[in-house]
Structures are given as C-alpha cells and as structure tokens.
CSV table of C-alpha atoms in Angstrom, one decimal:
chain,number,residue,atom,x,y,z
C,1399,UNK,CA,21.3,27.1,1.6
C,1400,UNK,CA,20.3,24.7,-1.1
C,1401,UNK,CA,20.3,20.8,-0.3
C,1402,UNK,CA,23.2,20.3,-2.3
C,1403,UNK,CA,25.2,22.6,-0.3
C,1404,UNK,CA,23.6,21.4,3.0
C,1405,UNK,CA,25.0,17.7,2.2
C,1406,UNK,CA,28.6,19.2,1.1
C,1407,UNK,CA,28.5,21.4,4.4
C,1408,UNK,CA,28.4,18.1,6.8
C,1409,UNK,CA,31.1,17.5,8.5
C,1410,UNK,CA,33.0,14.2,9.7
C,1411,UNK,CA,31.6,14.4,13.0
C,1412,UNK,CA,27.7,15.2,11.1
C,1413,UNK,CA,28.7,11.8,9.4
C,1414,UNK,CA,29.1,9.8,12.3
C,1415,UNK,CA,26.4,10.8,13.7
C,1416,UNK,CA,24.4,9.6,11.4
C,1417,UNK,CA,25.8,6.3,11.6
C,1418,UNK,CA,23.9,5.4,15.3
C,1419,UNK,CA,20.6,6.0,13.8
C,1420,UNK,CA,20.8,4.0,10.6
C,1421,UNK,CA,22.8,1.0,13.1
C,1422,UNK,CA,19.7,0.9,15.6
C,1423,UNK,CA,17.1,1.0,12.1
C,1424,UNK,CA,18.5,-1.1,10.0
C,1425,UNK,CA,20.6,-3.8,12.5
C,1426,UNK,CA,19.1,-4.0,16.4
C,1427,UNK,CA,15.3,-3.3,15.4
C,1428,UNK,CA,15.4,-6.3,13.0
C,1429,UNK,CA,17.1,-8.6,15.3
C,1430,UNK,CA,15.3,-8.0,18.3
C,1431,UNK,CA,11.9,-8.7,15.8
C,1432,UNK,CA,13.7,-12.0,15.7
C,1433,UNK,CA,14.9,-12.4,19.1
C,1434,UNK,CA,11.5,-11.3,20.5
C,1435,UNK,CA,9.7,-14.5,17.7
C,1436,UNK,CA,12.9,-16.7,19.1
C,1437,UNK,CA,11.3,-16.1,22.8
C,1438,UNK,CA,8.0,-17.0,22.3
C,1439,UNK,CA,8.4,-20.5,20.6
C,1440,UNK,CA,11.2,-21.2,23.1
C,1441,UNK,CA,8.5,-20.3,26.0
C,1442,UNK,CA,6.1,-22.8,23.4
C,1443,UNK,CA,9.2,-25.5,23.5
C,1444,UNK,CA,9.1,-25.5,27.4
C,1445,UNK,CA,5.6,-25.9,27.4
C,1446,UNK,CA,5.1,-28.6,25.4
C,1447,UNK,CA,2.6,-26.4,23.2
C,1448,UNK,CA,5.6,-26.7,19.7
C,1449,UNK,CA,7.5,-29.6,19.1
C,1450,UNK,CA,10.0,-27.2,17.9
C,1451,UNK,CA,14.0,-27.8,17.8
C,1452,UNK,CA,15.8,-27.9,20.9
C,1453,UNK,CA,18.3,-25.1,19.1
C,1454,UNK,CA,15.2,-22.9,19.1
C,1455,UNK,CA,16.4,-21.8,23.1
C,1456,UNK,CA,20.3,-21.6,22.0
C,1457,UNK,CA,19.7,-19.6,19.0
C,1458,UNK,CA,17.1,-16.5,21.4
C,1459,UNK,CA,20.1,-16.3,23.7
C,1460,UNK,CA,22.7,-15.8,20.4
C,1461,UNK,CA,20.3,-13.1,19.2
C,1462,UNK,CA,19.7,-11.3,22.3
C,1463,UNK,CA,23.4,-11.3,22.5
C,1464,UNK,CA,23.8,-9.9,19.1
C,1465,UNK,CA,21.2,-7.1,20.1
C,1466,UNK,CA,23.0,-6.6,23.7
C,1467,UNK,CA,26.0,-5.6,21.8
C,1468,UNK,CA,24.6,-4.2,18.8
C,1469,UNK,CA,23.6,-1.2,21.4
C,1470,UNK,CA,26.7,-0.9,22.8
C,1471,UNK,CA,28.3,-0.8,19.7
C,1472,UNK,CA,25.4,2.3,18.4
C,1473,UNK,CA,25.5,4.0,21.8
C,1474,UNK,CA,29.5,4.0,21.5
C,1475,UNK,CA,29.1,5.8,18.1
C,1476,UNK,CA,26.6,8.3,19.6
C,1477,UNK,CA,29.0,9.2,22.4
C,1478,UNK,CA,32.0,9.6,19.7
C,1479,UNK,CA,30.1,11.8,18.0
C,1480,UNK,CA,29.9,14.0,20.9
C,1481,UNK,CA,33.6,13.4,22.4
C,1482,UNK,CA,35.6,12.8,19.4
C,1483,UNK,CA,37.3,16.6,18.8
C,1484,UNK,CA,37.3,17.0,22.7
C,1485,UNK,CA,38.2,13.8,24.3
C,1486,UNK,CA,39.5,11.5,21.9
C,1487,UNK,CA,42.3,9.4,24.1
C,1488,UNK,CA,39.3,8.6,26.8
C,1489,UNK,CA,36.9,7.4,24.0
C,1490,UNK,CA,39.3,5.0,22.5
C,1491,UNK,CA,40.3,3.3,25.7
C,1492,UNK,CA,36.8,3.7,27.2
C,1493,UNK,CA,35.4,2.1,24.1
C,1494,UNK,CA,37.5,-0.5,24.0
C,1495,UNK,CA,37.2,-1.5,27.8
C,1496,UNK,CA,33.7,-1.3,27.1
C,1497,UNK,CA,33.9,-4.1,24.1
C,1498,UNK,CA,36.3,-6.0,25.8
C,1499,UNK,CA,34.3,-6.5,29.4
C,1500,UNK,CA,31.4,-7.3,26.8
C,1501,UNK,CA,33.8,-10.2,25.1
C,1502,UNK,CA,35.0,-11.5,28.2
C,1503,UNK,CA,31.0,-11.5,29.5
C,1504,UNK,CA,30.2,-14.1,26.6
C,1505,UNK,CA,33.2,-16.0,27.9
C,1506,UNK,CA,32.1,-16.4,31.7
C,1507,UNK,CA,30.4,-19.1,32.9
C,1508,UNK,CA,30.4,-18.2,36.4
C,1509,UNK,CA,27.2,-15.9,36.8
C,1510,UNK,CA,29.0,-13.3,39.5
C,1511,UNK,CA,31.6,-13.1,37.2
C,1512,UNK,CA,29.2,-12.3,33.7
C,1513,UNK,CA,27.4,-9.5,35.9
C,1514,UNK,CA,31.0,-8.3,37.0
C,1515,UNK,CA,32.1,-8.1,33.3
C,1516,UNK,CA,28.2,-6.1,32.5
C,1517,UNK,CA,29.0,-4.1,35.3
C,1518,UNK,CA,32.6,-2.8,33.8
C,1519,UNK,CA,30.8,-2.3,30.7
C,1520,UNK,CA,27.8,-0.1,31.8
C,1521,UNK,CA,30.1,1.5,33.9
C,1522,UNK,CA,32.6,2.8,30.9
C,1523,UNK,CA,29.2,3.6,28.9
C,1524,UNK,CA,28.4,6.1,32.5
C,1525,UNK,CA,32.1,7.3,32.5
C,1526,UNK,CA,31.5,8.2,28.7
C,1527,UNK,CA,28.2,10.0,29.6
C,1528,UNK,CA,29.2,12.1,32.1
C,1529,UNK,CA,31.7,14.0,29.9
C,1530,UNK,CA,31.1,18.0,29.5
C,1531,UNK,CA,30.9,17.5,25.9
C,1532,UNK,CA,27.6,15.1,26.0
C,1533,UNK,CA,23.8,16.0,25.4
C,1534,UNK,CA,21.8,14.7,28.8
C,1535,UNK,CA,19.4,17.5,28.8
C,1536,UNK,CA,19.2,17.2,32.8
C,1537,UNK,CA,21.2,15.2,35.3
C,1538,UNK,CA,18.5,15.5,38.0
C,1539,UNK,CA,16.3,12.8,38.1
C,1540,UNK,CA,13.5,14.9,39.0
C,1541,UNK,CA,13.0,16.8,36.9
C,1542,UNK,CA,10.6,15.8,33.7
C,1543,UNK,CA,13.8,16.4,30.8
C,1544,UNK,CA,15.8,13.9,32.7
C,1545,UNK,CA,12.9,11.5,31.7
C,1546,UNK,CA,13.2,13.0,28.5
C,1547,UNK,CA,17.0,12.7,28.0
C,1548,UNK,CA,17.4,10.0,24.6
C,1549,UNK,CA,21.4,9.5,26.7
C,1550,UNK,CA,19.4,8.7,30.0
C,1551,UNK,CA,17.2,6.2,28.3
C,1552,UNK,CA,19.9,4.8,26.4
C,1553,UNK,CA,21.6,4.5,29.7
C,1554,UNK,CA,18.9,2.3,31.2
C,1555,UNK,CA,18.3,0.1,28.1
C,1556,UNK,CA,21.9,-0.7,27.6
C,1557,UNK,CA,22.0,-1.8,31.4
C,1558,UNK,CA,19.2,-3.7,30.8
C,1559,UNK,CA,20.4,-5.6,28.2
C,1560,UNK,CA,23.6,-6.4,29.6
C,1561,UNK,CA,21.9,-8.1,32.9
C,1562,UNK,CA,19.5,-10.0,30.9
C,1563,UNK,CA,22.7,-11.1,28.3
C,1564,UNK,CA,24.6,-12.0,32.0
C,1565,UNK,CA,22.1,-13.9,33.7
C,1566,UNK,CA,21.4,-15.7,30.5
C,1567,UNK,CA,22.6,-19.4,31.9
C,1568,UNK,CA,19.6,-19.2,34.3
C,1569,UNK,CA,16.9,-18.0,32.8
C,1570,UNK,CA,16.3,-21.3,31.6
C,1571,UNK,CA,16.7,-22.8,34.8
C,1572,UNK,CA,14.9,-20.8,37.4
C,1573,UNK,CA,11.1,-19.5,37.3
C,1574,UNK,CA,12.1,-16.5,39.2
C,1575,UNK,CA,15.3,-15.4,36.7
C,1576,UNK,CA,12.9,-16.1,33.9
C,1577,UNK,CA,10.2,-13.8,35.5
C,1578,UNK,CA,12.5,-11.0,35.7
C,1579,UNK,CA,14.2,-11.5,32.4
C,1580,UNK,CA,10.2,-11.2,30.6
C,1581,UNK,CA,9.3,-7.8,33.1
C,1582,UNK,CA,13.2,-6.8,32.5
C,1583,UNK,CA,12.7,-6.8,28.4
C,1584,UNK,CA,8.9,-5.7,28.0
C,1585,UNK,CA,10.9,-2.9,29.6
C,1586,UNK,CA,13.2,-2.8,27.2
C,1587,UNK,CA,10.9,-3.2,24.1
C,1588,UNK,CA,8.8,0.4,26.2
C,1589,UNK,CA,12.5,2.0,26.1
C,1590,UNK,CA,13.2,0.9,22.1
C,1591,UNK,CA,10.3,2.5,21.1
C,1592,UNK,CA,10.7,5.6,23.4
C,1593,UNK,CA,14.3,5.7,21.8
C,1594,UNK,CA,13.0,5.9,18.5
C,1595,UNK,CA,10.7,8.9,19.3
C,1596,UNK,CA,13.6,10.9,20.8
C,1597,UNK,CA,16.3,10.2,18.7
C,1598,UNK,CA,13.9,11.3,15.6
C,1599,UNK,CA,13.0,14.3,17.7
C,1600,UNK,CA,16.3,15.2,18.6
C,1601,UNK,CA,17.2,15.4,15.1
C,1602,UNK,CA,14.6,17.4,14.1
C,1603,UNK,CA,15.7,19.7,16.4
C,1604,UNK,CA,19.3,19.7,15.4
C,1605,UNK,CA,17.8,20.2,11.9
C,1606,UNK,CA,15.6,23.5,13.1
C,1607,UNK,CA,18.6,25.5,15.0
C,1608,UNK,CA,21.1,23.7,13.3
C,1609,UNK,CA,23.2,22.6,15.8
C-alpha cells in the first residue's frame, strides 16, 4: 500500500486518535514549560530572592489549571478512540461528568469539597478505563507491562494533577502542602516524559501490525 492510499485508508476513529498525541505536543507540553518557569520565580517571590509581581503566584496556579485539564481533556480523546463504536452512550455521559466535576473543582473553595469534585473526576476517567474495549496491557500490578501500560500511567498523572489543581488554595499557605505539591509534580514531570516514550512506542507498534 502506497502512502497515499495509507492516508485515504484511515478511518474516523484512526483520526481521532491522532488528535491526543498532537493535544499533549503541541498544547500541555508547552504550558507545563511555562507553568514549571511560573513555579520557580513564584518559589523566588516567597523568598525574597525576585522582586517579581505579586500575579506571578496567581498566574502558576491558572497554568497548572490549564495543564490539569488539558490532560483530561487528551486522555478523554484517547479513551473515545477506543470506546466510541462500542460504548458510545457511557462515553458521552462519563465525559461530561468528568468535565463538569473538573468545572465545579475550580469553583470550590472549601478544600474537602475541591478533592471531592477531583475525586468524581478520576473516578469517571477509571470507570472509562476499565471498559473491554481499552488497551491496559495488564491489570495486575505486578507484573512489569502494568508498569508499562501508557493507560496506567496516564491514570496516575491525571490523579496527580487533579490533587495538586485541588489543594491549590494551600500550597501557598502551608510548608508541608507545598512539600508535597513539589515531590507530587517532579512526579509528574518523570510520568510526562515516560508518557511521551510510550505513546510514541505504542504507535509504532500500531504502525508495524497495523492495528
């Protein structure tokens, strides 16, 4: 089959699954580059080491809400492409509970209430997962593909995310939140770059026994 063909071959479904890849490149990489530069003169602010603008703090919290929900959004693409031809009713309301705990999380202030919200998000992102139709490569935590799995450690990151996005109003104002919240995302940045490596390898593979 000649490239030509090969492109007039993909499918709808092909389509969309190219859309999660290009979202993480070309949307959440950049912005967490930005988030992660917003950080560290924040930490410089609180230290008296920048006289930088108090906004500086305000505008790493907006960012690392844009990249909190910049996964969900991707990682709800990724799981369409998977569940759209055999479970399209649970993906629409899943998705949009998912969205909609994430909304109502930026509108808390009460801090059980924004890890309630995260929770109800993560949780529809799981319910997603475990469908028949999805790639996990192993469900058993023992074994070395479960620690391979791209859904698995998509799975972690996006919880990740969503606790650091819900205990955002104390990170400023206690050492031990902000402790977590730096161990919590040099986590995360390990998992973003273990994502990259996976995804790419999982589409070579697709690419080699065409699936």
């Amino acid at each position: 089959m000649t490239e030509s063909q090969a492109l007039q071959s993909l499918t709808p479904q092909a389509w969309i699954g190219l859309v999660h890849p290009v979202l993480m490149i070309l949307f959440v990489y950049p912005v967490v580059g930005a988030t992660i530069r917003l950080g560290i003169l924040a930490r410089e602010r609180r230290l008296k080491i920048n006289p930088i603008a108090a906004s500086v703090p305000v505008e790493h919290a907006q960012h690392g809400a844009w990249v909190t929900g910049g996964v969900l959004v991707a990682v709800l693409i990724a799981l369409s492409h998977s569940l759209v031809s055999t479970a399209p009713g649970l993906l629409v309301m899943v998705s949009v509970a998912v969205l909609g705990s994430y909304r109502w999380l930026l509108q808390s202030r009460s801090i059980w209430q924004r890890l309630l919200w995260a929770a109800a998000s993560w949780s529809g992102l799981l319910l997603l997962g475990l469908q028949p139709g999805v790639e996990r490569l192993s469900d058993q935590p023992w074994t070395p593909l479960f620690w391979q799995s791209h859904f698995w450690m998509g799975l972690l990151l996006s919880g990740l995310l969503l606790s650091s996005t819900a205990l955002q109003p104390l990170i400023g104002k206690e050492h031990a939140i902000r402790r977590l919240h730096i161990g919590t995302n040099l986590v995360v940045a390990l998992l973003l770059a273990m994502q990259a490596i996976s995804g790419t390898r999982n589409l070579m593979l697709d690419d080699m026994f065409g699936t």
